[in-house]
Structure formats: C-alpha cells, structure tokens
Coordinates of N, CA and C in Angstrom, one line a residue:
M953 N 173.1 -110.2 -15.5 CA 174.3 -109.9 -14.9 C 174.8 -110.9 -13.9
S954 N 175.8 -111.6 -14.2 CA 176.2 -112.7 -13.2 C 177.3 -112.1 -12.2
V955 N 177.2 -112.5 -10.8 CA 178.0 -112.0 -10.0 C 179.0 -113.1 -9.8
Q956 N 180.5 -113.0 -10.0 CA 181.5 -113.9 -9.8 C 181.6 -114.4 -8.2
K957 N 181.9 -115.6 -8.1 CA 182.0 -116.4 -7.0 C 183.0 -115.5 -5.9
E958 N 183.9 -115.0 -6.5 CA 184.9 -114.2 -5.7 C 184.3 -112.9 -4.9
N959 N 183.4 -112.3 -5.8 CA 182.8 -111.0 -5.4 C 181.5 -111.2 -4.4
K960 N 181.0 -112.3 -4.2 CA 179.8 -112.6 -3.4 C 180.2 -112.0 -2.1
P961 N 181.2 -112.4 -1.3 CA 181.3 -111.8 0.1 C 181.6 -110.4 0.3
I962 N 182.0 -109.8 -0.9 CA 182.2 -108.1 -0.8 C 180.7 -107.5 -0.9
L963 N 179.8 -108.2 -1.8 CA 178.4 -107.8 -1.9 C 177.6 -108.1 -0.7
L964 N 177.8 -109.3 -0.1 CA 177.3 -109.8 1.1 C 177.6 -108.8 2.3
T965 N 178.8 -108.4 2.4 CA 179.3 -107.4 3.5 C 178.5 -106.1 3.1
A966 N 178.4 -105.5 2.0 CA 177.9 -104.3 1.5 C 176.3 -104.4 1.8
A967 N 175.6 -105.3 1.5 CA 174.4 -105.6 1.8 C 173.9 -105.5 3.4
F968 N 174.9 -106.1 4.1 CA 174.5 -106.1 5.5 C 174.7 -104.7 6.0
V969 N 175.8 -103.9 5.6 CA 176.1 -102.5 5.9 C 175.0 -101.8 5.5
V970 N 174.3 -101.7 4.4 CA 173.1 -100.9 4.0 C 171.9 -101.3 4.7
F971 N 171.7 -102.6 5.0 CA 170.7 -103.0 5.7 C 170.8 -102.6 7.2
F972 N 172.0 -102.6 7.8 CA 172.3 -102.1 9.1 C 172.0 -100.4 9.1
A973 N 172.5 -99.9 8.2 CA 172.2 -98.4 8.1 C 170.8 -97.9 8.0
N974 N 170.2 -98.7 7.1 CA 168.7 -98.6 7.0 C 167.9 -98.7 8.0
W975 N 168.3 -99.5 9.0 CA 167.7 -99.8 10.3 C 168.0 -98.7 11.4
L976 N 169.3 -98.3 11.3 CA 170.0 -97.5 12.3 C 169.4 -96.0 12.1
F977 N 169.2 -95.6 10.8 CA 168.9 -94.2 10.6 C 167.6 -93.9 9.7
P978 N 166.5 -94.6 10.1 CA 165.4 -94.4 9.2 C 164.5 -93.2 9.6
Q979 N 163.5 -92.8 8.8 CA 162.6 -91.8 9.2 C 161.9 -92.1 10.3
N980 N 161.2 -93.3 10.4 CA 160.6 -93.8 11.8 C 161.3 -94.7 12.3
S981 N 162.0 -94.5 13.4 CA 162.8 -95.4 14.1 C 162.3 -96.6 14.5
I982 N 163.1 -97.5 14.6 CA 162.4 -99.0 15.1 C 162.6 -98.8 16.6
F983 N 163.3 -98.1 17.4 CA 163.3 -97.9 18.8 C 161.9 -97.3 19.2
P984 N 161.3 -98.0 20.0 CA 160.1 -97.7 20.6 C 160.1 -96.6 21.6
S985 N 159.2 -95.6 21.2 CA 159.2 -94.3 22.2 C 158.5 -94.5 23.4
E986 N 157.4 -95.4 23.4 CA 156.6 -95.1 24.5 C 156.8 -96.5 25.5
T987 N 157.0 -97.6 24.7 CA 157.0 -99.1 25.5 C 158.5 -99.2 26.1
G988 N 159.5 -98.8 25.4 CA 160.6 -99.2 26.0 C 161.3 -100.5 25.7
D989 N 160.5 -101.4 24.9 CA 161.0 -102.8 24.6 C 162.0 -102.8 23.5
L990 N 163.1 -103.3 24.1 CA 164.3 -103.1 23.1 C 164.6 -104.8 22.6
T991 N 163.8 -105.7 22.6 CA 164.0 -107.0 22.3 C 164.1 -107.2 20.7
I992 N 163.0 -106.5 20.0 CA 163.1 -106.5 18.6 C 164.4 -105.9 18.0
P993 N 164.9 -104.8 18.2 CA 166.1 -104.5 18.0 C 167.5 -105.3 18.2
L994 N 167.3 -105.9 19.6 CA 168.4 -106.9 19.8 C 168.4 -108.0 19.1
W995 N 167.1 -108.6 18.7 CA 167.3 -110.0 17.8 C 167.6 -109.5 16.2
L996 N 167.3 -108.2 15.9 CA 167.5 -107.9 14.5 C 169.0 -107.7 14.5
F997 N 169.6 -106.9 15.4 CA 171.1 -106.8 15.2 C 171.9 -108.0 15.5
F998 N 171.3 -108.9 16.1 CA 172.0 -110.0 16.3 C 172.0 -111.1 15.0
A999 N 170.8 -111.1 14.3 CA 170.8 -111.7 12.9 C 171.8 -111.0 12.0
I1000 N 171.9 -109.7 12.2 CA 172.8 -109.0 11.2 C 174.2 -109.4 11.5
D1001 N 174.6 -109.4 12.9 CA 175.8 -109.8 13.3 C 176.2 -111.3 12.8
V1002 N 175.2 -112.2 12.9 CA 175.6 -113.7 12.5 C 175.7 -113.4 10.8
G1003 N 175.2 -112.5 10.1 CA 175.4 -112.3 8.7 C 176.8 -111.8 8.4
F1004 N 177.4 -111.0 9.4 CA 178.7 -110.4 9.2 C 179.7 -111.7 9.4
I1005 N 179.3 -112.7 10.2 CA 180.3 -113.9 10.3 C 180.1 -114.7 9.1
V1006 N 179.0 -114.9 8.6 CA 178.8 -115.6 7.3 C 179.8 -115.0 6.2
A1007 N 179.5 -113.6 5.9 CA 180.3 -113.0 5.0 C 181.8 -113.1 5.1
L1008 N 182.3 -113.2 6.6 CA 183.6 -113.4 6.6 C 184.2 -114.7 6.3
V1009 N 183.4 -115.7 6.7 CA 183.6 -117.0 6.2 C 183.8 -117.2 4.8
L1010 N 182.7 -116.7 4.0 CA 182.7 -116.8 2.7 C 183.8 -116.0 1.8
G1011 N 184.0 -115.0 2.6 CA 185.3 -114.1 2.0 C 186.7 -114.8 2.3
V1012 N 186.8 -115.4 3.3 CA 188.2 -116.1 3.6 C 188.3 -117.4 2.8
R1013 N 187.1 -118.0 2.2 CA 187.3 -119.2 1.5 C 187.4 -118.9 0.0
T1014 N 187.5 -117.4 -0.5 CA 187.8 -117.3 -1.8 C 189.2 -117.4 -2.0
K1015 N 189.6 -117.2 -3.4 CA 191.1 -117.6 -3.8 C 191.9 -116.2 -4.0
R1016 N 191.0 -115.1 -4.1 CA 191.6 -113.7 -4.4 C 192.1 -113.1 -3.1
P1017 N 193.6 -112.7 -3.0 CA 193.8 -112.3 -1.9 C 193.2 -110.8 -1.4
R1018 N 192.9 -110.1 -2.3 CA 192.2 -108.7 -1.9 C 190.9 -109.2 -1.5
V1019 N 190.2 -109.8 -1.9 CA 188.8 -110.2 -1.4 C 189.0 -110.7 0.0
V1020 N 190.0 -111.6 0.3 CA 190.2 -112.2 1.6 C 190.4 -111.1 2.7
W1021 N 191.4 -110.2 2.4 CA 191.9 -109.0 3.2 C 190.5 -108.2 3.4
F1022 N 189.9 -107.8 2.5 CA 188.9 -106.9 2.5 C 187.9 -107.5 3.4
S1023 N 187.5 -108.9 3.4 CA 186.5 -109.5 4.1 C 186.9 -109.7 5.6
I1024 N 188.1 -109.9 5.6 CA 188.7 -110.0 7.1 C 188.7 -108.6 7.9
I1025 N 189.2 -107.6 7.1 CA 189.2 -106.1 7.9 C 187.8 -105.6 8.0
A1026 N 187.0 -105.6 6.9 CA 185.7 -104.9 7.0 C 184.7 -105.7 7.8
N1027 N 184.6 -107.2 7.7 CA 183.6 -107.7 8.5 C 184.2 -107.7 10.0
S1028 N 185.3 -107.9 10.1 CA 185.8 -107.8 11.7 C 185.4 -106.5 12.4
I1029 N 185.7 -105.3 11.6 CA 185.3 -104.1 12.1 C 183.9 -104.0 12.4
F1030 N 183.1 -104.2 11.4 CA 181.5 -104.3 11.6 C 181.0 -105.2 12.5
F1031 N 181.8 -106.3 12.8 CA 181.2 -107.3 13.8 C 181.4 -106.7 15.1
V1032 N 182.5 -106.1 15.4 CA 183.1 -105.7 16.9 C 182.2 -104.5 16.9
L1033 N 181.8 -103.6 16.1 CA 181.2 -102.3 16.4 C 179.7 -102.8 16.7
L1034 N 179.0 -103.6 15.8 CA 177.7 -104.0 16.0 C 177.7 -104.9 17.3
S1035 N 178.5 -105.7 17.7 CA 178.5 -106.4 18.9 C 178.5 -105.4 20.1
G1036 N 179.3 -104.4 20.0 CA 179.3 -103.4 21.0 C 177.9 -102.8 21.3
L1037 N 177.2 -102.4 20.0 CA 175.9 -101.7 20.1 C 174.8 -102.8 20.8
I1038 N 175.1 -104.1 20.4 CA 174.2 -105.1 20.9 C 174.4 -105.1 22.5
F1039 N 175.6 -105.1 22.9 CA 175.9 -105.1 24.3 C 175.3 -104.0 24.9
L1040 N 175.5 -102.8 24.6 CA 174.8 -101.5 25.1 C 173.3 -101.5 25.2
L1041 N 172.9 -102.0 23.9 CA 171.2 -102.4 23.8 C 170.8 -103.2 24.7
A1042 N 171.5 -104.3 25.1 CA 171.2 -105.4 26.1 C 171.2 -104.7 27.6
I1043 N 172.3 -103.9 27.9 CA 172.4 -103.1 29.1 C 171.2 -102.2 29.2
A1044 N 170.7 -101.4 28.4 CA 169.6 -100.6 28.3 C 168.3 -101.3 28.4
N1045 N 168.3 -102.6 27.7 CA 166.9 -103.4 28.1 C 166.9 -103.7 29.5
G1046 N 168.1 -104.1 29.9 CA 168.1 -104.7 31.2 C 167.7 -103.6 32.4
I1047 N 168.2 -102.4 32.2 CA 167.8 -101.3 33.1 C 166.5 -100.8 32.9
S1048 N 165.8 -100.8 31.6 CA 164.6 -100.5 31.5 C 163.6 -101.5 32.0
E1049 N 163.9 -102.6 32.2 CA 162.9 -103.8 32.6 C 162.6 -103.4 34.1
P1050 N 161.3 -103.6 34.5 CA 161.0 -103.5 35.9 C 161.6 -104.6 36.9

C-alpha cells in the first residue's frame, strides 16, 4: 500500500504523537525513580520536538489546503505543549542537580 505524498505529514504527525504518548504513559516509566537524572527524557523529548517541526514543514509544502491547515494547527499545538514540558523538565533537572 503506497502512501500519497500529501498524506505523509499527517502520518508523520500521528507517528510522533503515538511515540510521545508511548513514552509518556508506559508501564515502566522512563523517568528514573532513584537517580533523579532527567537528561535522557530531555533529549528524547527534544528529538520529538524537532520531529514536529519537520512534520510542520512537510505539511506546509503540500498542495492540499486541508493537509496544510491540519499540519499547522496540530503540529503547532503539539510543539508548544512539548516545549512547555521540556522547559518544566529542564527546571526540574536543574533543581535536582547538586
């Protein structure tokens, strides 16, 4: 089954949302319970944030207006929310460091 070029940004956005949700609500959380080191989640969420920017750029470059609007709205919302989470994790990491 071939994916059309116009639908790739939507699928990329959905893939990042699923990946983000999988890391945020797993059975065994990635957040350490004993060490308090938050650098791995910070870098992981930063990589996902970059993926939202890539999906946004790919969505804006398509010809279909619905895909463009979906890409702008969805990726912007997810980017802002994840950036806020990264900021809060960075503050928590700074507080927990000796």
